[in-house]
Coordinates of C-alpha atoms and ligand atoms in Angstrom, one line a residue:
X16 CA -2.0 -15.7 -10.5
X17 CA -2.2 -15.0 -6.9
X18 CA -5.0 -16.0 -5.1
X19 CA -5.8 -15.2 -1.3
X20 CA -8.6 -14.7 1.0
X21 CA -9.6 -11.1 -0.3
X22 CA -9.9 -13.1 -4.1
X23 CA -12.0 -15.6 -3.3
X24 CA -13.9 -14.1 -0.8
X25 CA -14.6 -11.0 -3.3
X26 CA -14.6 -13.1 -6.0
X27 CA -11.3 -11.4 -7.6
X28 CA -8.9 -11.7 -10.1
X29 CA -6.1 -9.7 -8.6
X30 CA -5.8 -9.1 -4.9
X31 CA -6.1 -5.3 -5.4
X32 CA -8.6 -2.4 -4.5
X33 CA -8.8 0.6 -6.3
X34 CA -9.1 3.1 -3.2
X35 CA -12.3 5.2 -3.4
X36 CA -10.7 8.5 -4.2
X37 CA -12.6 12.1 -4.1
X38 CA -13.4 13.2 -7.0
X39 CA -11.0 11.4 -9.3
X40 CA -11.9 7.8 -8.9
X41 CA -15.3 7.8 -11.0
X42 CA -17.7 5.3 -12.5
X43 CA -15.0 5.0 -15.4
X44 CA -11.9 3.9 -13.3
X45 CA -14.3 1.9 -11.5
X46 CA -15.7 -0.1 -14.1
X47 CA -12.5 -0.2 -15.7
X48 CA -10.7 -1.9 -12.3
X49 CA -13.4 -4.5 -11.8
X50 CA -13.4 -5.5 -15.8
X51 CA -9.7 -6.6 -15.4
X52 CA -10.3 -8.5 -12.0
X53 CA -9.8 -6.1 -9.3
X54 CA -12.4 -4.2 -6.8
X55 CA -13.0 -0.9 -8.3
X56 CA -14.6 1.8 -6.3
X57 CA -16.2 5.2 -7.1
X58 CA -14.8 7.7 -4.4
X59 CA -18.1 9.0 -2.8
X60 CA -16.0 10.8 -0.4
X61 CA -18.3 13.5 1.2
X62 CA -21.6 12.6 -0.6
X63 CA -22.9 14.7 -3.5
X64 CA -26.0 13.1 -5.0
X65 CA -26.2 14.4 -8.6
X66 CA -22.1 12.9 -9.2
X67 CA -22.8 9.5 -7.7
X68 CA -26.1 9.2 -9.7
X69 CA -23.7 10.1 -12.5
X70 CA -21.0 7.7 -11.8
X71 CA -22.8 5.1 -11.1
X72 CA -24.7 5.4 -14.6
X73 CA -21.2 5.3 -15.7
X74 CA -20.3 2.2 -14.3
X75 CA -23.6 0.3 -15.1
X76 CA -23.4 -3.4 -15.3
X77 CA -20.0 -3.6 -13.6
X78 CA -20.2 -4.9 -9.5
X79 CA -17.7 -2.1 -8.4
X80 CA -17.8 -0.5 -4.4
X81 CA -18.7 2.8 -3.0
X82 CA -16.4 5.0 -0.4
X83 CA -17.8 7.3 1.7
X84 CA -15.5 9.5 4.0
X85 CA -16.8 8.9 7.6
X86 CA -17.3 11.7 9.4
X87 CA -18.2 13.8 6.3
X88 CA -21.6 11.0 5.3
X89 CA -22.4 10.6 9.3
X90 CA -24.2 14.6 8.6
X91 CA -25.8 13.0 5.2
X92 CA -27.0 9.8 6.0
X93 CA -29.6 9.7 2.6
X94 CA -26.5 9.3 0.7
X95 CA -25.5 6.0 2.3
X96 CA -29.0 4.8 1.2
X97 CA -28.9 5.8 -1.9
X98 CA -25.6 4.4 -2.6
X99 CA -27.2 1.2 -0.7
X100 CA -29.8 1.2 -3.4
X101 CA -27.2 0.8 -6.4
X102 CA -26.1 -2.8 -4.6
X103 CA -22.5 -2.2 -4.7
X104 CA -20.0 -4.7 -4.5
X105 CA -18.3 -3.1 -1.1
X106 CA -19.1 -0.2 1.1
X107 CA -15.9 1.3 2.2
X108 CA -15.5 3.9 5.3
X109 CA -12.8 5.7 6.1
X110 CA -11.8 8.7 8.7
X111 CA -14.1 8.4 11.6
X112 CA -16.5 6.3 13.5
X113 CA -18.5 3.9 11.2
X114 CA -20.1 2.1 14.1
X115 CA -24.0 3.1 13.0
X116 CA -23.0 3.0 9.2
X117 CA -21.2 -0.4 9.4
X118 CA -24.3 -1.7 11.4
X119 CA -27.0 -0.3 8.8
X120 CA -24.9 -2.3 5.9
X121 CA -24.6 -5.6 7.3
X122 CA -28.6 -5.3 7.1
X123 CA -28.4 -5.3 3.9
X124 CA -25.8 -8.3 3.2
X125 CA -23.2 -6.6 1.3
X126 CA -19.2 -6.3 1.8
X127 CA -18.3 -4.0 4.3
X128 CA -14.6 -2.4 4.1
X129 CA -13.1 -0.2 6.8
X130 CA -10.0 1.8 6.3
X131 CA -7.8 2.7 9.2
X132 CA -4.6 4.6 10.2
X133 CA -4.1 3.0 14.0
X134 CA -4.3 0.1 15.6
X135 CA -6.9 1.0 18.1
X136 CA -9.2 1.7 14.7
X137 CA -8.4 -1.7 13.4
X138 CA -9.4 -3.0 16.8
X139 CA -12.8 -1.1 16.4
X140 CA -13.5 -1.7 13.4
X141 CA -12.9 -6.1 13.7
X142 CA -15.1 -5.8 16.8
X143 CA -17.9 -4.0 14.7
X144 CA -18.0 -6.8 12.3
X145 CA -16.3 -5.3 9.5
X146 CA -15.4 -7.9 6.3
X147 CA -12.1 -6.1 5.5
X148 CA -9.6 -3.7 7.3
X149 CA -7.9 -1.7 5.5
X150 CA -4.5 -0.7 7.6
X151 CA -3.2 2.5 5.9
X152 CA -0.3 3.9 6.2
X153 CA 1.4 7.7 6.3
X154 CA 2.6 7.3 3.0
X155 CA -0.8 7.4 1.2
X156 CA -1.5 10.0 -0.7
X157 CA -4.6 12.2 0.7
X158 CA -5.6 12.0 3.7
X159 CA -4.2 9.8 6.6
X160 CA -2.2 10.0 9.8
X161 CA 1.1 9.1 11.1
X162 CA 1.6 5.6 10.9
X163 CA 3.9 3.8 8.5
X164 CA 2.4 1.0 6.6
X165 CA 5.4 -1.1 7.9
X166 CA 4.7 -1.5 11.3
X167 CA 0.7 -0.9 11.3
X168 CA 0.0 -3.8 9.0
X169 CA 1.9 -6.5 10.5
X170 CA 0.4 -5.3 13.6
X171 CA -3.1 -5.6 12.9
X172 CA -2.2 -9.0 11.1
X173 CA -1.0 -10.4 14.3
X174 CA -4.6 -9.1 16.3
X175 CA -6.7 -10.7 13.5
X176 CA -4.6 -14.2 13.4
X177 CA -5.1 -14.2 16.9
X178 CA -9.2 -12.7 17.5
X179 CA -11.0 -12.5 14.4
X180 CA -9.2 -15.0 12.0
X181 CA -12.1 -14.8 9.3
X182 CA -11.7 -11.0 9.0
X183 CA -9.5 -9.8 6.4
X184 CA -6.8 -7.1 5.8
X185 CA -5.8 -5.0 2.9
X186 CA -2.6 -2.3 3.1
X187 CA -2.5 0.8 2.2
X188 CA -0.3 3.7 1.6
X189 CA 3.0 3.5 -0.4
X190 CA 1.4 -0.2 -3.0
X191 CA 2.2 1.3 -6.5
X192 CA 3.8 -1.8 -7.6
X193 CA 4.5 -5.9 -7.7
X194 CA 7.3 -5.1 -4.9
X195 CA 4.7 -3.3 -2.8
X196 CA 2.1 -5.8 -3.5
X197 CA 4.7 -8.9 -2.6
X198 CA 5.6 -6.8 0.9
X199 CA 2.0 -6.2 1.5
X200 CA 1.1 -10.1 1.6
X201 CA 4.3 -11.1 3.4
X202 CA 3.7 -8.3 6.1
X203 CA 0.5 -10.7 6.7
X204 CA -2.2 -8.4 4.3
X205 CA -4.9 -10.2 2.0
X206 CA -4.2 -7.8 -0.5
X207 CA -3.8 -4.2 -1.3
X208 CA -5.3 -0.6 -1.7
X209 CA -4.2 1.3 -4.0
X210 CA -5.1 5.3 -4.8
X211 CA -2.4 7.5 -6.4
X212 CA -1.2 4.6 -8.8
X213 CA -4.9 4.5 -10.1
X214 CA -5.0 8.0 -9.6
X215 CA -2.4 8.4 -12.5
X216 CA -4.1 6.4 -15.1
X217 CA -6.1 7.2 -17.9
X218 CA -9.7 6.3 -16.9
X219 CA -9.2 9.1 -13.7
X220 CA -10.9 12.0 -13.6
X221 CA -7.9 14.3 -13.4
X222 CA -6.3 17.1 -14.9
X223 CA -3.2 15.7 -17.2
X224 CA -1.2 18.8 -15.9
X225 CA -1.7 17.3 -12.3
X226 CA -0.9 14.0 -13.4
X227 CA 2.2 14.9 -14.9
X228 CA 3.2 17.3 -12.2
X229 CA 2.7 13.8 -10.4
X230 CA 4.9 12.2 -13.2
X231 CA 8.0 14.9 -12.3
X232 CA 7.9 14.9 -8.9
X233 CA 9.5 12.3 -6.2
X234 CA 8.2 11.3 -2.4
X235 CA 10.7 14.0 -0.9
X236 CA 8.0 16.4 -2.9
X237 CA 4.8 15.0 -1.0
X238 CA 4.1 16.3 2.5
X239 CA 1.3 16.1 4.6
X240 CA -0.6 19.3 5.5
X241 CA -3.6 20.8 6.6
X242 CA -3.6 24.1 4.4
X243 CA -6.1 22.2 1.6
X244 CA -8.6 21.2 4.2
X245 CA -8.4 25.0 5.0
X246 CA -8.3 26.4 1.7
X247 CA -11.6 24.0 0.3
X248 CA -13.3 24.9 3.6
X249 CA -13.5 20.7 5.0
X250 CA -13.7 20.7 8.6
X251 CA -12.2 17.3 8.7
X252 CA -11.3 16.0 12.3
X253 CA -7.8 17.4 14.1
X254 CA -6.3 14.2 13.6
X255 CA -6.0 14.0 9.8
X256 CA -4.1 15.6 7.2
X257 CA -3.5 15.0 3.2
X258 CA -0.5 14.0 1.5
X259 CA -0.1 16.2 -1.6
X260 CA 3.0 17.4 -3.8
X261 CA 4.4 20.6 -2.4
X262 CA 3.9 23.6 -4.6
X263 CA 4.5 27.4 -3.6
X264 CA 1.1 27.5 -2.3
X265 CA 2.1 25.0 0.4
X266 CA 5.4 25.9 1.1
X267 CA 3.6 29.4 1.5
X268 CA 1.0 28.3 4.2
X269 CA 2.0 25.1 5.3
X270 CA 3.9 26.4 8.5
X271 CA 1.4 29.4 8.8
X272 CA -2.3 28.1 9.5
X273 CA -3.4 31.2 11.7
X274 CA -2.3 34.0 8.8
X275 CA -3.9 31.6 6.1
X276 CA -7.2 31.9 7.9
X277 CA -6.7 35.6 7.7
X278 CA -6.4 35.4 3.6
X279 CA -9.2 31.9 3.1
X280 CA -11.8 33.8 0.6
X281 CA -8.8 35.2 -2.3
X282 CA -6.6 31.4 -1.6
X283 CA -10.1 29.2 -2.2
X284 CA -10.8 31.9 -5.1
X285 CA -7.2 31.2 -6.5
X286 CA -7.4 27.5 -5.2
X287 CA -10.8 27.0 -7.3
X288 CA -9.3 28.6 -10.4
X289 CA -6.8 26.7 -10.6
X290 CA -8.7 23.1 -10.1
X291 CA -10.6 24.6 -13.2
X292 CA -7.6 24.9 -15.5
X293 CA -5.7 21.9 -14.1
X294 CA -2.6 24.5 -12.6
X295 CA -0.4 22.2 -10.3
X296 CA 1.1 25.4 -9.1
X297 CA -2.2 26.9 -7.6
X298 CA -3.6 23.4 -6.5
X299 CA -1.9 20.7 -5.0
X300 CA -1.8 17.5 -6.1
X301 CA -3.7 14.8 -4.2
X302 CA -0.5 11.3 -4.5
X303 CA 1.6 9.6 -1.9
X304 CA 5.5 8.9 -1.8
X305 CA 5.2 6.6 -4.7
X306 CA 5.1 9.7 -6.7
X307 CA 8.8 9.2 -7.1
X308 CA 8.0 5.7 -8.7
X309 CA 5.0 6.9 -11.6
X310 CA 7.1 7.1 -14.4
X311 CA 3.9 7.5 -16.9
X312 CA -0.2 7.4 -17.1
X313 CA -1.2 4.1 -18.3
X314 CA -4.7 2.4 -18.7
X315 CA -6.2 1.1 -15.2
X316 CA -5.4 -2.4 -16.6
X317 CA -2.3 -1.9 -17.5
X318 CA -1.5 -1.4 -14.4
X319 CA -3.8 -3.8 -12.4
X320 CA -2.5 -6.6 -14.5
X321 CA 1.5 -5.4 -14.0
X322 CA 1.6 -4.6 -10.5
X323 CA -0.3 -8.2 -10.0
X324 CA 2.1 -10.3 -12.7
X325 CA 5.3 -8.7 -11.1
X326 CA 3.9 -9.8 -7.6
X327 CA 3.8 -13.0 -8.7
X328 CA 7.1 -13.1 -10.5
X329 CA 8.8 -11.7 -7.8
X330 CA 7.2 -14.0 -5.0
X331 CA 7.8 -17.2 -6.9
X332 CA 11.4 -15.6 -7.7
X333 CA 12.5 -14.4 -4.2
X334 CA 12.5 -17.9 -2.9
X335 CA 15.9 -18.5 -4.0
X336 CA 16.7 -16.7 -1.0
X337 CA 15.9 -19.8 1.0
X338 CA 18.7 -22.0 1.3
X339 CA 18.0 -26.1 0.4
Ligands
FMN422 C1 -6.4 11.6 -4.8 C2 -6.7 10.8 -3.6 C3 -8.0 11.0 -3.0 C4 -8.3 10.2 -1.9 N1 -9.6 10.3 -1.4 C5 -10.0 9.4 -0.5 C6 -11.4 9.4 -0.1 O1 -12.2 10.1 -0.6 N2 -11.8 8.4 0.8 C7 -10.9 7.5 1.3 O2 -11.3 6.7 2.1 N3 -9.6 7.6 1.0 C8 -9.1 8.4 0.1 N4 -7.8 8.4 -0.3 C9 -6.9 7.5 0.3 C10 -7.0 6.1 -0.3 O3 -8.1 5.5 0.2 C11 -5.8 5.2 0.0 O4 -5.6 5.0 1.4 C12 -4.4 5.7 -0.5 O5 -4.5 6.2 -1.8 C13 -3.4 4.6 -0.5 O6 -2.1 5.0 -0.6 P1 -1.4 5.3 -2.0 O7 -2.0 6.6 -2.5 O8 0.0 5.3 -1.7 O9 -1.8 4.2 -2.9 C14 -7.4 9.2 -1.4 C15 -6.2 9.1 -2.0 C16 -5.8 9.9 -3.1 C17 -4.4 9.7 -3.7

């Protein structure tokens, strides 16, 4: 067993979070993370009252977290207190400035986690107060920025050794497994996030034909693009795109934003029929580079429990590379 700051602080099993992913990651995944030790979180994402109430009947009687997506909940801020009124285990923000939303959540005592993609945002966030930064890297599938996990979570190690020692740090972008999980602790992390992996299990609420799509395809298929932001009609901030698996729709738009525009109301009309039948080539799929490493959809425990055990193998293991 691995235990670190983010497990005992949390009260955790595994050192892993289940990122709070839009739409997919529901009261079910959720429950079903937080049963077998981990944080499970139901992805809020831009705030829609009647499928949190839903979820969060779902995952009754588990302590799982909410995410909200930053700048989308800052224009719906009855949301945060309804979410505030289920006493979740976490509150997790991501993509903007959670200065007023972090503030309103300490009042309240519980967890606050804030994802980032640069080091200035880490910076923000530790000075705001925040329990847990979440340092995520370009190789996370949705959305993100340009940084690589690599460099960004030693980075923001270093600031919090040295200025805020009793904040903690997860990593995201790229943890699918006990390698990624090992590398995430030894970069200086307290744990990890992790989306597509969870996205690709069985308690998600996803298509199977996008999960297998996920299943065929490797991280030389992702990219990150702005054409679904366009397409669903999000006005997220200039500074973020999504990492999805390239399809023809992509490769169609991807290099043509301005004539896309020109054809928005028959793409979202094609875009929303095929979310409705689950048709990878009229939708893209929402995963990161480890794509290339999902080799099949297993039970959320299942692979909470394997990507934590090899961890541990392999960090216990690796040490023969010290010489006596
Ligand atoms: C399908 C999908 C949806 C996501 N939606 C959100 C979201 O609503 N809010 C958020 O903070 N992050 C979201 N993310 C990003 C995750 O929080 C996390 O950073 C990412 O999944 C980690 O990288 P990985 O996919 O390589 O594990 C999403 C990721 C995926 C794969």
């Amino acid at each position: 067993m691995i235990e670190t700051k983010l497990t005992k602080s949390l009260g955790l099993k595994h050192p892993i979070i289940q990122a709070p992913m839009a739409w997919a990651a529901g009261g079910e995944l959720a429950a079903a993370v937080s049963r077998a030790g981990g944080l499970g979180s139901i992805g809020a994402a831009y705030g829609e009252l009647d499928w949190m109430s839903e979820q969060f009947g779902i995952a009754y009687g588990q302590r799982v977290a909410c995410g909200f997506i930053t700048w989308a909940i800052l224009q719906k801020p009855a949301l945060l207190d309804y979410a505030l009124e289920q006493q979740p285990a976490a509150m997790i923000f991501s993509f903007g400035n959670p200065s007023g939303l972090v503030q309103k959540v300490q009042r309240y005592s519980i967890p606050t986690i804030c994802q980032v993609q640069t080091f200035r945002d880490a910076q923000h966030a530790i000075e705001l107060g925040v329990d847990v930064i979440v340092a995520q890297g370009s190789e996370a599938g949705g959305h993100g920025e340009k940084r690589a996990t690599f460099t960004l979570v030693p980075e923001v190690a270093d600031y919090i050794a040295a200025n805020a020692p009793k904040t903690l740090l997860c990593a995201a972008g790229g943890i699918c497994d006990g390698r990624g999980l090992a590398a995430a602790l030894m970069l200086g992390a307290d744990g990890a996030v992790v989306g597509s992996r969870f996205w690709a299990s069985k308690e998600a609420l996803v298509h199977p034909n996008m999960q297998n799509a996920a299943i065929r395809a490797n991280g030389d298929d992702t990219i990150r693009t702005k054409v679904v932001d366009l397409i669903r009609n999000l006005d997220w901030p200039i500074r973020y795109n999504a990492r999805v698996i390239k399809n023809d729709l992509i490769e169609k738009w991807h290099n043509k934003l301005s004539d896309l525009e020109k054809h928005l109301y028959e793409e979202t009309k094609k875009w929303n029929k095929g979310l409705k039948n689950g048709d990878p080539n009229k939708v893209a799929a929402f995963v990161g580079e480890v794509a290339g490493q999902i080799r099949e959809i297993d039970y959320a425990e299942t692979v909470l429990e394997s990507i934590s055990s090899e961890a541990d193998s392999l960090l216990k293991e690796r040490s023969r590379y010290v010489l006596k």
